[in-house]
Coordinates of C-alpha atoms in Angstrom, one line a residue:
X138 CA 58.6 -162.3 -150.2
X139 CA 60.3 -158.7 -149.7
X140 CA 59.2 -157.7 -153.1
X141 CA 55.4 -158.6 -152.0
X142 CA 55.5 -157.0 -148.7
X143 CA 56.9 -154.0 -150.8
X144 CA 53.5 -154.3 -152.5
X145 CA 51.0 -154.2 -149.9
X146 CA 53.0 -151.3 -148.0
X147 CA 52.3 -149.3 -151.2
X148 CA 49.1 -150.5 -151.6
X149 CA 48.3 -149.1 -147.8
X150 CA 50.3 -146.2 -148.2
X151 CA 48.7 -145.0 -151.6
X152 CA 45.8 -147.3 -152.8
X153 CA 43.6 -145.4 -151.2
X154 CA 44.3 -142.0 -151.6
X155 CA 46.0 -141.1 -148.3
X156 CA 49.0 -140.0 -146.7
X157 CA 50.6 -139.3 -143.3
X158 CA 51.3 -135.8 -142.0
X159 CA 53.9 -136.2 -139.2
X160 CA 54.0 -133.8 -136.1
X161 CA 56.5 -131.9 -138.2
X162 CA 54.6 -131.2 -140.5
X163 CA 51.8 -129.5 -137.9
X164 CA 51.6 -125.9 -137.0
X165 CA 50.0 -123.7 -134.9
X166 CA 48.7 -120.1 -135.5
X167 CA 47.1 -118.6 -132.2
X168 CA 45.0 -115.8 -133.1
X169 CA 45.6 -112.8 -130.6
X170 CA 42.9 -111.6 -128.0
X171 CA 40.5 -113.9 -129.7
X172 CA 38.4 -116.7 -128.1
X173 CA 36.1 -118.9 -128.6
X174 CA 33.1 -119.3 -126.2
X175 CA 31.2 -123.0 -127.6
X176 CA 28.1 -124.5 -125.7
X177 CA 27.8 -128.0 -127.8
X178 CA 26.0 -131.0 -126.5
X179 CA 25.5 -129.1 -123.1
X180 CA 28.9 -128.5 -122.8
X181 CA 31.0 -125.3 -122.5
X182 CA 34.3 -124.7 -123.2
X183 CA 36.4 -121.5 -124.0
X184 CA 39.7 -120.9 -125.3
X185 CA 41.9 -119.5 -127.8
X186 CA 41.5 -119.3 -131.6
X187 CA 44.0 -121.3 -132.9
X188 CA 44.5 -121.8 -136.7
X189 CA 45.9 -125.4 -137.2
X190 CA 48.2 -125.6 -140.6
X191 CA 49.1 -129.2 -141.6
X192 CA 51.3 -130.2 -144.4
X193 CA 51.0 -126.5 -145.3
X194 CA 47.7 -126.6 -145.8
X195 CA 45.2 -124.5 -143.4
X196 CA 42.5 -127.1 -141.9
X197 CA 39.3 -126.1 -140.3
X198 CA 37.8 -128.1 -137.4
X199 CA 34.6 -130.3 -138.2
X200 CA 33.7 -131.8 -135.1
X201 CA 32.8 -129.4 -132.8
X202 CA 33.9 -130.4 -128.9
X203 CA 35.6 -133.2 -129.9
X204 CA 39.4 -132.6 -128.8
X205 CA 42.4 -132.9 -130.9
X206 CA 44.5 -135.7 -128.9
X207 CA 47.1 -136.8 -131.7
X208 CA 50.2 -136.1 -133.4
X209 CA 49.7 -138.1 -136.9
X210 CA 46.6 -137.8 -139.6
X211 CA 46.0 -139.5 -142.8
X212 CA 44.9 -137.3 -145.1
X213 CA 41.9 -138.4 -147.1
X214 CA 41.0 -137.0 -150.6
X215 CA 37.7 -137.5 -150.3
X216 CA 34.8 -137.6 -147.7
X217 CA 35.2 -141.4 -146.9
X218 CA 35.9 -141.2 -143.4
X219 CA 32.9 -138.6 -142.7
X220 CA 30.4 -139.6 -141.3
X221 CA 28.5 -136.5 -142.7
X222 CA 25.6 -136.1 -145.2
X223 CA 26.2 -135.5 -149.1
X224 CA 24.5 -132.3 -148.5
X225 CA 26.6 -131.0 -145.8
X226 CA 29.9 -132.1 -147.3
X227 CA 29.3 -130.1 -150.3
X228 CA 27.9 -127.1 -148.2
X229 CA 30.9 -127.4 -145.8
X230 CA 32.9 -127.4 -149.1
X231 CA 31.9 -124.2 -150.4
X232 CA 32.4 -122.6 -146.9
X233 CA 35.8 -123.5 -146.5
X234 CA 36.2 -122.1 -150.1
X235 CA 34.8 -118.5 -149.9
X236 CA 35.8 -118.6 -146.4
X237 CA 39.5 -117.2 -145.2
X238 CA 41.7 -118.4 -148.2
X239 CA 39.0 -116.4 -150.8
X240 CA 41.0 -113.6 -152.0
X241 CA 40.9 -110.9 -150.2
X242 CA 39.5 -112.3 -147.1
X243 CA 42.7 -112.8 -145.4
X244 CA 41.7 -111.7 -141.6
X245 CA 41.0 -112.9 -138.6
X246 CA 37.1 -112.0 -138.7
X247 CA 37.0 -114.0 -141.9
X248 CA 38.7 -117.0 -140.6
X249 CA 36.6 -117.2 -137.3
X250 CA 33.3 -116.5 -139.5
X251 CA 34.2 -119.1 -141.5
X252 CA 34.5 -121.3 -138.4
X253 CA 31.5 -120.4 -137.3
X254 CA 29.5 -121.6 -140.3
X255 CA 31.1 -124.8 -140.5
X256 CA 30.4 -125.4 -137.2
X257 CA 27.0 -124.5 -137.2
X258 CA 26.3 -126.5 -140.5
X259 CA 27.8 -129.6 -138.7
X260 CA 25.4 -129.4 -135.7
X261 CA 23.5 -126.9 -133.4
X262 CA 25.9 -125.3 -131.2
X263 CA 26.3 -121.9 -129.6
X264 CA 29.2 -119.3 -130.3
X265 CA 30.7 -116.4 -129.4
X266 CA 33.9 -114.6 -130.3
X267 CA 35.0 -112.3 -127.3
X268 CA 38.8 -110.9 -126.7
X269 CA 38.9 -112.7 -123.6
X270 CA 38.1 -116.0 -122.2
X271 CA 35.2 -117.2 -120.6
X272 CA 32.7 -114.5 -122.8
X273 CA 35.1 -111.8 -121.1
X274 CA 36.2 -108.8 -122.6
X275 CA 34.7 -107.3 -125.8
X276 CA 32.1 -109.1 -128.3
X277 CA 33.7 -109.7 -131.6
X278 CA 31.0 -109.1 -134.4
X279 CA 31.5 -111.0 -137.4
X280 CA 28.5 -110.8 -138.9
X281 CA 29.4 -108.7 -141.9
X282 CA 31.6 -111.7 -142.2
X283 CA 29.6 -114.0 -142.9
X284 CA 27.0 -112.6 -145.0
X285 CA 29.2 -112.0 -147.3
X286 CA 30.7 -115.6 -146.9
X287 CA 26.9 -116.5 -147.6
X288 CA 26.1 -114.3 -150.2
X289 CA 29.1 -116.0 -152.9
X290 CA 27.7 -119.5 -151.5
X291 CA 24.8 -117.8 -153.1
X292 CA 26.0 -116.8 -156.3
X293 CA 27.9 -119.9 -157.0
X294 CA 24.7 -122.0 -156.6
X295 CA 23.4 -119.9 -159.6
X296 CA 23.9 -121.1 -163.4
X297 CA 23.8 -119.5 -166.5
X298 CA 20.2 -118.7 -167.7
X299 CA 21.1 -120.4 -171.0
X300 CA 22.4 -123.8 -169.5
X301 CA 21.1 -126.6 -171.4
X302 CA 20.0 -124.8 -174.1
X303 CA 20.2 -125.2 -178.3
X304 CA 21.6 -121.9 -179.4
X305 CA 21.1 -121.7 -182.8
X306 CA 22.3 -119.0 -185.9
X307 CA 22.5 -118.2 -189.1
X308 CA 26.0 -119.8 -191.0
X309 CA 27.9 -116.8 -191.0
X310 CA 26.1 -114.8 -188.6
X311 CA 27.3 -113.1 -185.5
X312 CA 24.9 -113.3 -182.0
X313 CA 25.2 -112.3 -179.0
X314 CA 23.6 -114.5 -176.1
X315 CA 23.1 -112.6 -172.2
X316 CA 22.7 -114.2 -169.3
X317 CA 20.1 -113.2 -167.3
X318 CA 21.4 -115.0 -164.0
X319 CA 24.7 -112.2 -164.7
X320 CA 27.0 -114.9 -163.4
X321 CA 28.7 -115.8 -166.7
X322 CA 31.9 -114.3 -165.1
X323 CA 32.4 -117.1 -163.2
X324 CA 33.0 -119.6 -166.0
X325 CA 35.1 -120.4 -168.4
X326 CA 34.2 -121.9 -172.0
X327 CA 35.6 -124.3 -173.9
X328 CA 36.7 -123.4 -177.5
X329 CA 34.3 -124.8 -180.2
X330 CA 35.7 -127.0 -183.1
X331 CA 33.9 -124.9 -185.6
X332 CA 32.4 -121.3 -184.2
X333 CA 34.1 -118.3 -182.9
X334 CA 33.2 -117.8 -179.2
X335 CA 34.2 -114.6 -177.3
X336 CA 32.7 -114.1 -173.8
X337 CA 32.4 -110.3 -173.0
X338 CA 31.4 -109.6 -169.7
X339 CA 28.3 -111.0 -168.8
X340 CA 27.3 -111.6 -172.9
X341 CA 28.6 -114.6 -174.8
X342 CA 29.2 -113.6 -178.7
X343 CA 29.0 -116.5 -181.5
X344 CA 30.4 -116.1 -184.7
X345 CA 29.1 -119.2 -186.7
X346 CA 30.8 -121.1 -189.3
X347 CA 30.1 -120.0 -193.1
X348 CA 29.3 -123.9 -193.7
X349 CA 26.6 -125.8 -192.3
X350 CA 27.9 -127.8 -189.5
X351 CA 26.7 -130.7 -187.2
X352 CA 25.2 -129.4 -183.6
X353 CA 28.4 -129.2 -181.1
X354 CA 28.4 -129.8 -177.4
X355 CA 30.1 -126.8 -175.2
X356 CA 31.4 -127.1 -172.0
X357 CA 31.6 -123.9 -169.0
X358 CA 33.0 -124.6 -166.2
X359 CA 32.8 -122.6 -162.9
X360 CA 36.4 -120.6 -162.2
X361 CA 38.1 -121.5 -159.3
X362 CA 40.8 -119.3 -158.1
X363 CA 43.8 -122.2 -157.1
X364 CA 44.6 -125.9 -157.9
X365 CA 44.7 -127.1 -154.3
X366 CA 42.3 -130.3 -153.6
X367 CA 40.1 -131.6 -150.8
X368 CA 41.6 -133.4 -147.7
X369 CA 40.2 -134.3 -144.7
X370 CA 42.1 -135.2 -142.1
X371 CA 41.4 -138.5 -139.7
X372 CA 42.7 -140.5 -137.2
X373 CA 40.4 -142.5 -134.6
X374 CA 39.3 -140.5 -131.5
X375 CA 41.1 -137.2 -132.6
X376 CA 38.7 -134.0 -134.1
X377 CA 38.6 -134.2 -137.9
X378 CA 39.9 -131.4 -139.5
X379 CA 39.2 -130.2 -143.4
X380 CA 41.1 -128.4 -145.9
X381 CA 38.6 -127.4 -148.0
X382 CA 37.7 -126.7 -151.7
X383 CA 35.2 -127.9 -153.9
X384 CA 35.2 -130.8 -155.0
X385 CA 33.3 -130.3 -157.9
X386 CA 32.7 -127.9 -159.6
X387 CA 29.5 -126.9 -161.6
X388 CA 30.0 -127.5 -165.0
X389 CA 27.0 -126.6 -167.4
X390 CA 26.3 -127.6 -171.6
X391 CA 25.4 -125.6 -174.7
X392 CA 24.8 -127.1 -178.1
X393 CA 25.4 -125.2 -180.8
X394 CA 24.0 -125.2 -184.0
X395 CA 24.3 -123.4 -187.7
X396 CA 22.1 -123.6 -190.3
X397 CA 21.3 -122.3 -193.7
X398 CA 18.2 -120.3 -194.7
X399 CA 15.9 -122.1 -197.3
X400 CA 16.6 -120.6 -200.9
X401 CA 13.3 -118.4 -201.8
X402 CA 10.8 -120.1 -204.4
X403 CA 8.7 -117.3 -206.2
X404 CA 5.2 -118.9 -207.4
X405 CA 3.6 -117.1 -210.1
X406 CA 0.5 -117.0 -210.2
X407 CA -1.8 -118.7 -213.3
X408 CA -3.4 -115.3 -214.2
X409 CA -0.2 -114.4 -215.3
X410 CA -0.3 -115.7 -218.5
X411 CA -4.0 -114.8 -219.3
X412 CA -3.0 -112.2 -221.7
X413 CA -1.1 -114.3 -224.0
X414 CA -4.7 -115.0 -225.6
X415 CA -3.9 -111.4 -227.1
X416 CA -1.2 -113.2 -229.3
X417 CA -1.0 -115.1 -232.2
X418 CA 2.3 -117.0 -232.2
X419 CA 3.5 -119.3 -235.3
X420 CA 6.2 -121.3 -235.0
X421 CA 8.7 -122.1 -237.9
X422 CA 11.7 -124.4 -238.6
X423 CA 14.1 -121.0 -239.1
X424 CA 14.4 -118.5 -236.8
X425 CA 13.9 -115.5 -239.1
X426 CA 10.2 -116.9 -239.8
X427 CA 10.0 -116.9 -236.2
X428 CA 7.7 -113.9 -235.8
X429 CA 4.0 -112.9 -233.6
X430 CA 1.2 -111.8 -235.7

């Protein structure tokens, strides 16, 4: 009986890819002379910007309004518990991952921009980041923030112009492939069982096999900068919170394929032999009879 209770604990416990985070495991960042100013469902409320690190892991608020009332979260690996659309959980994704923990995006403005976004992609609300509460103080302008944010959302949604494609050479030959969308940089590629592959900035360069070879499958995948996973954070009447980072990344094909070029067959013509009328040719059993007259 204790060894089947042991079961079912571990199947709650891990089946289904969550975990506790205690209160210990819960900090709290407060952001100096920063507030936030949010109108959501006809409500105001203004406070400080607090960053909220759980189980070492920075977690952004998706439920905007919605108070945080609880010590304890399971951690989900997934969406699951989200009531949100496919859409906005893979846009929320991205946000979170060329939001505050991008390199070199480490600032304040960077983490309330990111904020911002989330929030705004969540639901329609109305912000503003002032250095003191209640829309006192100065404005806080983060803008500049979040274009950029916006702008690598943009570049990651872009693909290499030659995704999907045959790519085909000579055997032996050397090619050079460029990709017209100039985000190569952002993958890597797979090495191929039988070509050489280099990828040189924004140009991939194919060296083909000397032998004829069957057409090969490559895989590029989009770079991501750490190994850190998903988790979303939930516990019945508290805020959901997210550490984010995409779930998926793209991932694109290439075939390649070698080939040989078709040996040369030189016709000659029928006139060509017209002029052998001119001859008189006798043939002989021995070779030194063998003579034209």
């Amino acid at each position: 009986m204790k060894k089947f209770l042991l079961v079912i604990l571990s199947v709650c416990l891990f089946g289904f890819g969550f975990s506790y985070v205690s209160a210990d495991d819960i900090s709290y960042k407060r952001l100096n002379n920063i507030y936030f100013n949010l109108t959501v469902d006809g409500k105001f409320e203004s406070n400080h910007v607090t960053m909220f690190i759980l189980d070492g892991r920075l977690a952004y608020c998706i439920e905007p309004g919605k108070d945080i009332n609880t010590k304890y979260y399971d951690a989900f690996r997934d969406w699951s518990v989200s009531s949100l659309s496919k859409e906005k959980q893979k846009y929320i994704e991205k946000l979170g991952y060329y939001g505050y923990e991008y390199p070199g995006h480490q600032t304040d403005k960077y983490y309330i921009a990111t904020q911002e976004l989330i929030w705004k992609t969540v639901k329609k609300v109305d912000i503003k980041w002032t250095t003191e509460k209640d829309n006192g103080g100065s404005v806080i302008d983060v803008e500049t923030e979040k274009n950029e944010i916006l702008n690598l959302i943009n570049q990651n949604d872009k693909i290499p112009s030659f995704a999907d494609e045959v790519i085909q050479g000579k055997v032996g030959e050397t090619i050079e492939i460029e990709d017209a969308n100039k985000v190569l940089t952002n993958y890597e590629i797979n090495d191929s069982a039988y070509h050489d592959i280099e990828v040189q900035g924004n140009k991939i360069k194919i060296t083909f096999n000397n032998e004829e070879q069957e057409e090969e499958e490559i895989s590029l995948k989009q770079k991501i900068y750490d190994k850190k996973t998903l988790l979303i954070y939930n516990k019945a009447g508290s805020q959901q919170l997210a550490a984010l980072r995409i779930s998926n990344p793209e991932e694109i094909k290439i075939k390649l394929k070698n080939y040989k070029e078709p040996e040369e067959i030189v016709k000659v013509p029928s006139t060509a032999f017209e002029d052998t009328k001119h001859f008189n040719v006798k043939w002989t059993t021995t070779y030194d009879k063998y003579r034209f007259n």
